[in-house]
Amino acid sequence: MTARTGTIAFVGQSRDLPRLAALAAVRAPGWRIVDADTLGDPATVDVVVSWRPAPGSLDPFSNLKLVHSIGAGADNILEYAGLPDVHVCRIVDPDLADSMAQYVLWGALHFHRQFDAMLRDQAGKTWRRVSQRPASSCTVGIMGVGVLGAHVATLLAHAGFRVSGWSRSAKTLPNVAMYHGDAQRDAFLAQVDTLVCLLPLTPDTAGILDRTVFDALPHGATLIHCGRGAHLNATDIQSALRSGQLRGALVDVFPQEPLPATDPLWDAPNLIVTPHIAAVADDDAIVGQVLDNVRRLDAGLPLHAAVDPARGY
Ligand code: NAP
Ligand code: GLV
């Protein structure tokens, strides 16, 4: 491992950071790697590895060059008030993309094969052979067809579902009917049986899962939400579930996490709560990518999975 002069600081609002710092120190012997307890002189820090840096916590790092998220999303970094004009990177990892595809496939099958109805029947000891239809009769529509959305779309298409996608800019993907931009949003929603949210959280997408989106879906559609909690209007999803406009929802991310025990979403009809586990990056993958990006930074090479702060993702 070549020597470097700067310090890498693992600091932020995640209990994973000290553990990741310890792993990075093992994998990059000789590099100065610190966590919140061993920080030392902030002026030596040129790389911060973080999740939701606390307000003001990045300000003392006067020689910062890179802030690296430990997750696939960079919203947790970009929301920092007064973020300096430095590189921002996020995690892009094939195993994480596979996990997300598995989670969404499970949800799509749960609703399409009517396991939700069968679980309710079992609770009432009812033997009822609910109708079964081919996957090709079900359209899964994915909002956000980036690294994760495209991988999910490909797996679902292989599983036989009709798949459509909605992105900000025009793009093509084999076996996926693509829509883009606000002008095509309602046409996209109108043909979707199961809507999947895999958007990044940006000023344009905050609160997007609201009544206008639910009402634009066919009556009885279902939702799989694995984007960010702030995409979701909690009042509107409860109304949509109560009215049957949404037949069911699988929700992994919430406006407040952990979801408080008193939150009505726990008891919303036909809503499955999972605790933000749809896709979690492995420690080795996170540390490997961070160290690789630090080497690239030092060598003046383009960084892997850099985000565009102006675009917001
Ligand atoms: P990505 O590669 O940056 O893709 C983002 C996609 O969203 C792109 O297709 C982009 O369109 C589209 N998009 C952005 N703004 C839009 C807008 N205003 N209207 C329409 N489309 C828009 O992101 P990713 O790696 O796939 O990750 C997506 C998100 O998943 C992350 O940001 C994170 O919030 C979430 N996530 C959740 C978990 C979990 O466990 N629940 C795990 C990992 C990630 P273009 O293609 O035109 O740019
Ligand atoms: C999880 O939500 C992530 O951004 O990796």
Coordinates of C-alpha atoms and ligand atoms in Angstrom, one line a residue:
M1 CA 0.0 0.0 0.0
T2 CA 1.6 3.3 -1.1
A3 CA 2.0 5.9 1.6
R4 CA -0.4 8.9 1.7
T5 CA -0.3 12.1 3.6
G6 CA -4.0 12.8 4.2
T7 CA -6.2 11.3 6.9
I8 CA -9.4 9.3 6.2
A9 CA -12.1 10.1 8.8
F10 CA -15.1 7.8 9.3
V11 CA -17.5 10.1 11.0
G12 CA -21.3 10.6 10.9
Q13 CA -24.6 9.3 12.3
S14 CA -24.2 5.6 11.8
R15 CA -23.0 3.1 14.3
D16 CA -21.4 1.2 11.4
L17 CA -18.7 3.8 10.9
P18 CA -16.2 2.7 13.7
R19 CA -16.4 -0.9 12.5
L20 CA -15.8 0.2 8.9
A21 CA -12.9 2.3 10.0
A22 CA -11.3 -0.7 11.8
L23 CA -11.7 -2.8 8.7
A24 CA -10.2 -0.1 6.5
A25 CA -7.2 0.2 8.8
V26 CA -6.6 -3.5 8.4
R27 CA -6.9 -3.3 4.6
A28 CA -4.8 -0.2 4.2
P29 CA -1.9 -0.6 6.7
G30 CA 0.2 2.6 7.0
W31 CA -2.7 4.9 6.0
R32 CA -4.0 7.3 8.6
I33 CA -7.6 6.2 9.3
V34 CA -9.6 7.6 12.2
D35 CA -13.1 7.6 13.6
A36 CA -14.9 10.1 15.8
D37 CA -13.0 8.9 18.9
T38 CA -9.5 9.1 17.4
L39 CA -10.0 12.2 15.1
G40 CA -7.0 14.4 16.0
D41 CA -6.2 17.4 13.8
P42 CA -9.2 18.0 11.4
A43 CA -6.9 19.9 9.1
T44 CA -5.1 16.7 8.1
V45 CA -8.4 15.1 7.0
D46 CA -8.8 15.0 3.2
V47 CA -11.4 12.2 3.0
V48 CA -14.6 11.8 5.1
V49 CA -16.5 8.5 4.9
S50 CA -19.9 9.1 6.3
W51 CA -23.7 8.6 6.7
R52 CA -25.7 11.7 7.6
P53 CA -22.9 13.9 8.9
A54 CA -24.2 15.9 11.8
P55 CA -24.9 19.6 11.2
G56 CA -21.6 21.5 11.3
S57 CA -19.5 18.4 11.7
L58 CA -17.8 18.7 8.3
D59 CA -17.0 22.4 8.8
P60 CA -13.6 21.9 10.6
F61 CA -12.2 19.8 7.8
S62 CA -10.5 22.7 6.0
N63 CA -8.6 20.5 3.5
L64 CA -11.5 18.1 2.5
K65 CA -11.4 16.7 -1.0
L66 CA -13.9 13.8 -0.9
V67 CA -17.0 12.8 1.1
H68 CA -17.9 9.2 0.5
S69 CA -21.3 7.8 1.5
I70 CA -21.4 4.3 3.0
G71 CA -24.7 3.7 1.2
A72 CA -26.0 3.6 -2.4
G73 CA -27.9 6.9 -1.7
A74 CA -26.0 10.2 -1.5
D75 CA -28.9 12.2 -0.2
N76 CA -27.6 11.7 3.3
I77 CA -24.4 13.6 2.3
L78 CA -25.9 16.2 -0.1
E79 CA -28.5 17.3 2.5
Y80 CA -25.6 18.6 4.7
A81 CA -26.1 22.4 4.9
G82 CA -23.0 24.1 3.6
L83 CA -21.4 21.1 2.0
P84 CA -18.1 22.2 0.5
D85 CA -17.4 22.0 -3.2
V86 CA -15.7 18.5 -3.0
H87 CA -16.2 15.1 -4.7
V88 CA -19.1 13.1 -3.4
C89 CA -19.3 9.4 -4.0
R90 CA -21.7 6.6 -3.2
I91 CA -21.6 2.8 -3.1
V92 CA -22.4 0.9 -6.3
D93 CA -22.0 -2.8 -5.8
P94 CA -23.3 -5.9 -7.7
D95 CA -24.3 -7.8 -4.5
L96 CA -26.3 -4.8 -3.3
A97 CA -28.1 -4.6 -6.7
D98 CA -28.8 -8.4 -6.5
S99 CA -30.3 -7.9 -3.0
M100 CA -32.5 -5.2 -4.2
A101 CA -33.7 -7.3 -7.2
Q102 CA -34.5 -10.2 -4.8
Y103 CA -36.5 -7.9 -2.5
V104 CA -38.5 -6.5 -5.3
L105 CA -39.0 -9.9 -7.0
W106 CA -40.3 -11.2 -3.7
G107 CA -42.8 -8.3 -3.3
A108 CA -43.9 -8.6 -6.9
L109 CA -44.6 -12.3 -6.5
H110 CA -46.3 -11.8 -3.1
F111 CA -48.9 -9.5 -4.7
H112 CA -49.1 -11.0 -8.2
R113 CA -49.5 -14.6 -6.9
Q114 CA -51.9 -13.3 -4.2
F115 CA -50.0 -14.6 -1.2
D116 CA -51.4 -11.5 0.6
A117 CA -54.9 -12.9 0.1
M118 CA -53.9 -16.4 1.1
L119 CA -52.3 -15.2 4.3
R120 CA -55.6 -13.5 5.2
D121 CA -57.5 -16.7 4.3
Q122 CA -55.2 -18.7 6.5
A123 CA -55.8 -16.4 9.5
G124 CA -59.5 -17.3 9.0
K125 CA -58.8 -21.0 8.4
T126 CA -60.3 -20.5 4.9
W127 CA -59.4 -22.9 2.0
R128 CA -59.9 -20.8 -1.1
R129 CA -58.1 -21.4 -4.3
V130 CA -57.3 -17.9 -5.4
S131 CA -57.0 -17.3 -9.1
Q132 CA -53.5 -17.5 -10.5
R133 CA -52.4 -15.7 -13.7
P134 CA -49.1 -15.7 -15.7
A135 CA -46.5 -13.1 -14.8
S136 CA -46.9 -11.8 -18.3
S137 CA -50.4 -10.5 -17.3
C138 CA -48.8 -8.2 -14.7
T139 CA -47.0 -5.0 -15.4
V140 CA -44.4 -3.9 -12.9
G141 CA -43.5 -0.2 -13.3
I142 CA -40.2 1.0 -11.9
M143 CA -39.8 4.7 -10.9
G144 CA -36.0 5.3 -11.2
V145 CA -34.2 3.2 -13.7
G146 CA -30.6 3.8 -12.6
V147 CA -28.1 1.3 -11.3
L148 CA -30.6 -0.5 -9.1
G149 CA -33.8 0.1 -11.0
A150 CA -32.3 -1.2 -14.2
H151 CA -31.0 -4.4 -12.5
V152 CA -34.4 -5.0 -10.9
A153 CA -36.1 -4.4 -14.3
T154 CA -33.9 -7.0 -15.9
L155 CA -34.5 -9.7 -13.3
L156 CA -38.3 -9.1 -13.3
A157 CA -38.4 -9.3 -17.1
H158 CA -36.5 -12.6 -17.0
A159 CA -39.1 -13.8 -14.4
G160 CA -41.8 -13.2 -17.0
F161 CA -43.3 -9.9 -15.8
R162 CA -44.1 -7.1 -18.2
V163 CA -41.8 -4.3 -17.1
S164 CA -41.9 -0.6 -17.6
G165 CA -39.7 2.1 -16.3
W166 CA -39.8 5.9 -15.7
S167 CA -36.6 8.0 -15.5
R168 CA -35.7 11.6 -15.7
S169 CA -34.0 11.5 -19.1
A170 CA -34.9 9.3 -22.2
K171 CA -33.2 5.9 -22.2
T172 CA -33.6 2.4 -23.5
L173 CA -33.4 -1.0 -21.8
P174 CA -34.0 -4.4 -23.4
N175 CA -37.5 -5.8 -22.7
V176 CA -38.5 -2.7 -20.7
A177 CA -41.0 -0.1 -21.9
M178 CA -39.4 3.2 -21.0
Y179 CA -41.1 6.5 -20.2
H180 CA -39.4 9.6 -19.0
G181 CA -40.0 13.1 -17.6
D182 CA -43.0 14.7 -15.9
A183 CA -44.9 14.8 -19.2
Q184 CA -45.0 10.9 -19.5
R185 CA -45.5 10.2 -15.8
D186 CA -49.2 9.7 -15.9
A187 CA -49.1 7.5 -19.0
F188 CA -46.5 5.4 -17.2
L189 CA -48.6 5.1 -14.1
A190 CA -51.8 4.3 -15.9
Q191 CA -50.5 0.9 -17.1
V192 CA -48.8 -0.3 -13.9
D193 CA -50.1 -3.1 -11.7
T194 CA -47.3 -3.0 -9.2
L195 CA -45.4 0.3 -8.8
V196 CA -41.8 0.1 -7.5
C197 CA -40.1 3.3 -6.2
L198 CA -36.3 3.3 -6.7
L199 CA -35.8 7.0 -7.1
P200 CA -33.1 8.9 -5.3
L201 CA -34.3 11.6 -2.9
T202 CA -33.9 15.0 -4.5
P203 CA -35.9 18.3 -4.3
D204 CA -37.8 17.0 -7.4
T205 CA -38.7 13.6 -6.0
A206 CA -39.4 14.5 -2.3
G207 CA -43.0 13.6 -1.5
I208 CA -43.6 12.1 -4.9
L209 CA -45.5 9.1 -3.6
D210 CA -48.7 11.0 -2.9
R211 CA -52.4 11.0 -3.8
T212 CA -51.8 12.2 -7.3
V213 CA -49.5 9.2 -8.0
F214 CA -51.8 6.7 -6.3
D215 CA -54.8 8.0 -8.1
A216 CA -53.1 7.8 -11.5
L217 CA -52.6 4.0 -11.0
P218 CA -55.3 1.5 -12.0
H219 CA -57.7 0.8 -9.0
G220 CA -56.3 -2.1 -6.9
A221 CA -52.6 -1.6 -7.9
T222 CA -49.8 -2.4 -5.4
L223 CA -46.7 -0.5 -4.3
I224 CA -43.2 -1.6 -3.4
H225 CA -41.3 1.3 -1.9
C226 CA -37.5 1.0 -1.5
G227 CA -36.4 4.6 -2.2
R228 CA -36.4 6.9 0.7
G229 CA -38.9 7.6 3.5
A230 CA -39.3 11.3 2.4
H231 CA -40.7 10.1 -1.0
L232 CA -43.8 8.9 0.8
N233 CA -46.8 10.9 1.9
A234 CA -47.9 8.8 4.9
T235 CA -51.4 10.2 5.1
D236 CA -52.0 9.6 1.4
I237 CA -50.9 6.0 1.4
Q238 CA -53.1 5.2 4.3
S239 CA -56.1 6.7 2.5
A240 CA -55.2 4.9 -0.7
L241 CA -55.0 1.6 1.2
R242 CA -58.3 2.2 3.1
S243 CA -60.2 3.0 -0.1
G244 CA -58.7 0.0 -2.0
Q245 CA -57.1 2.3 -4.6
L246 CA -54.0 0.5 -3.4
R247 CA -54.6 -3.2 -2.8
G248 CA -51.4 -3.6 -0.8
A249 CA -48.0 -2.1 -0.2
L250 CA -44.5 -3.4 0.8
V251 CA -42.6 -0.5 2.3
D252 CA -39.0 -0.6 3.4
V253 CA -38.3 3.1 4.0
F254 CA -40.2 5.6 6.2
P255 CA -40.4 9.3 6.9
Q256 CA -39.1 8.5 10.4
E257 CA -36.7 5.6 11.0
P258 CA -36.9 3.6 13.1
L259 CA -40.6 3.7 12.6
P260 CA -42.0 4.8 16.0
A261 CA -44.2 2.2 17.8
T262 CA -47.1 4.7 17.8
D263 CA -46.9 5.3 14.0
P264 CA -50.2 4.4 12.3
L265 CA -48.3 2.9 9.3
W266 CA -47.7 -0.2 11.4
D267 CA -51.4 -0.9 11.3
A268 CA -52.3 0.4 7.9
P269 CA -54.4 -2.1 6.0
N270 CA -52.4 -4.5 3.8
L271 CA -49.1 -2.7 4.4
I272 CA -46.0 -4.8 5.0
V273 CA -43.3 -3.0 7.0
T274 CA -39.6 -4.0 6.6
P275 CA -36.9 -2.1 8.5
H276 CA -34.8 -0.5 5.7
I277 CA -33.2 -3.8 4.7
A278 CA -34.1 -4.1 1.1
A279 CA -30.4 -3.9 0.1
V280 CA -27.5 -3.4 2.5
A281 CA -24.0 -3.1 1.3
D282 CA -21.5 -5.6 2.7
D283 CA -18.6 -4.1 4.8
D284 CA -15.9 -5.5 2.5
A285 CA -17.6 -4.0 -0.5
I286 CA -18.0 -0.6 1.1
V287 CA -14.4 -0.5 2.4
G288 CA -13.0 -1.9 -0.9
Q289 CA -14.8 0.9 -2.9
V290 CA -13.8 3.6 -0.5
L291 CA -10.1 2.6 -0.6
D292 CA -10.2 2.3 -4.3
N293 CA -11.6 5.8 -4.7
V294 CA -9.0 7.2 -2.3
R295 CA -6.3 5.7 -4.5
R296 CA -8.0 7.2 -7.6
L297 CA -8.2 10.5 -5.8
D298 CA -4.5 10.5 -5.0
A299 CA -3.7 9.4 -8.6
G300 CA -5.9 12.1 -10.1
L301 CA -8.1 9.5 -11.8
P302 CA -11.9 9.8 -12.2
L303 CA -13.7 8.5 -9.1
H304 CA -16.1 5.5 -9.1
A305 CA -19.8 6.2 -8.5
A306 CA -19.4 9.9 -8.2
V307 CA -22.6 11.9 -7.8
D308 CA -23.5 15.2 -9.3
P309 CA -24.4 17.5 -6.4
A310 CA -26.1 20.0 -8.7
R311 CA -28.4 17.2 -10.1
G312 CA -28.9 15.8 -6.6
Y313 CA -28.0 12.1 -7.3
Ligands
NAP1 P1 -29.2 6.0 -9.6 O1 -28.3 5.0 -10.3 O2 -28.7 7.4 -9.3 O3 -30.6 6.1 -10.4 C1 -31.5 7.0 -10.2 C2 -32.7 6.9 -11.2 O4 -33.7 7.8 -10.8 C3 -32.2 7.3 -12.6 O5 -32.9 6.5 -13.6 C4 -32.8 8.7 -12.7 O6 -33.1 9.1 -14.1 C5 -34.1 8.6 -11.9 N1 -34.5 9.9 -11.5 C6 -33.9 10.8 -10.7 N2 -34.6 11.9 -10.6 C7 -35.8 11.7 -11.3 C8 -36.9 12.5 -11.5 N3 -37.1 13.7 -11.0 N4 -37.9 12.0 -12.3 C9 -37.7 10.8 -12.9 N5 -36.7 10.0 -12.7 C10 -35.7 10.5 -11.9 O7 -29.6 5.4 -8.2 P2 -29.6 3.9 -7.7 O8 -28.3 3.4 -7.4 O9 -30.4 3.1 -8.7 O10 -30.4 4.0 -6.3 C11 -31.7 4.6 -6.2 C12 -32.1 4.8 -4.8 O11 -32.4 3.6 -4.1 C13 -31.0 5.4 -3.9 O12 -30.9 6.8 -4.1 C14 -31.6 5.2 -2.5 O13 -32.4 6.2 -2.1 C15 -32.4 3.9 -2.7 N6 -31.8 2.7 -2.0 C16 -32.5 2.1 -1.0 C17 -32.1 1.0 -0.4 C18 -32.9 0.2 0.6 O14 -32.4 -0.7 1.3 N7 -34.1 0.5 0.8 C19 -30.8 0.5 -0.7 C20 -30.1 1.2 -1.7 C21 -30.6 2.3 -2.3 P3 -32.0 9.2 -15.2 O15 -31.6 7.8 -15.6 O16 -32.6 9.9 -16.3 O17 -30.8 10.0 -14.6
GLV2 C1 -29.5 2.4 1.7 O1 -30.6 2.9 1.8 C2 -28.5 2.9 0.8 O2 -28.6 4.0 0.4 O3 -27.5 2.1 0.6

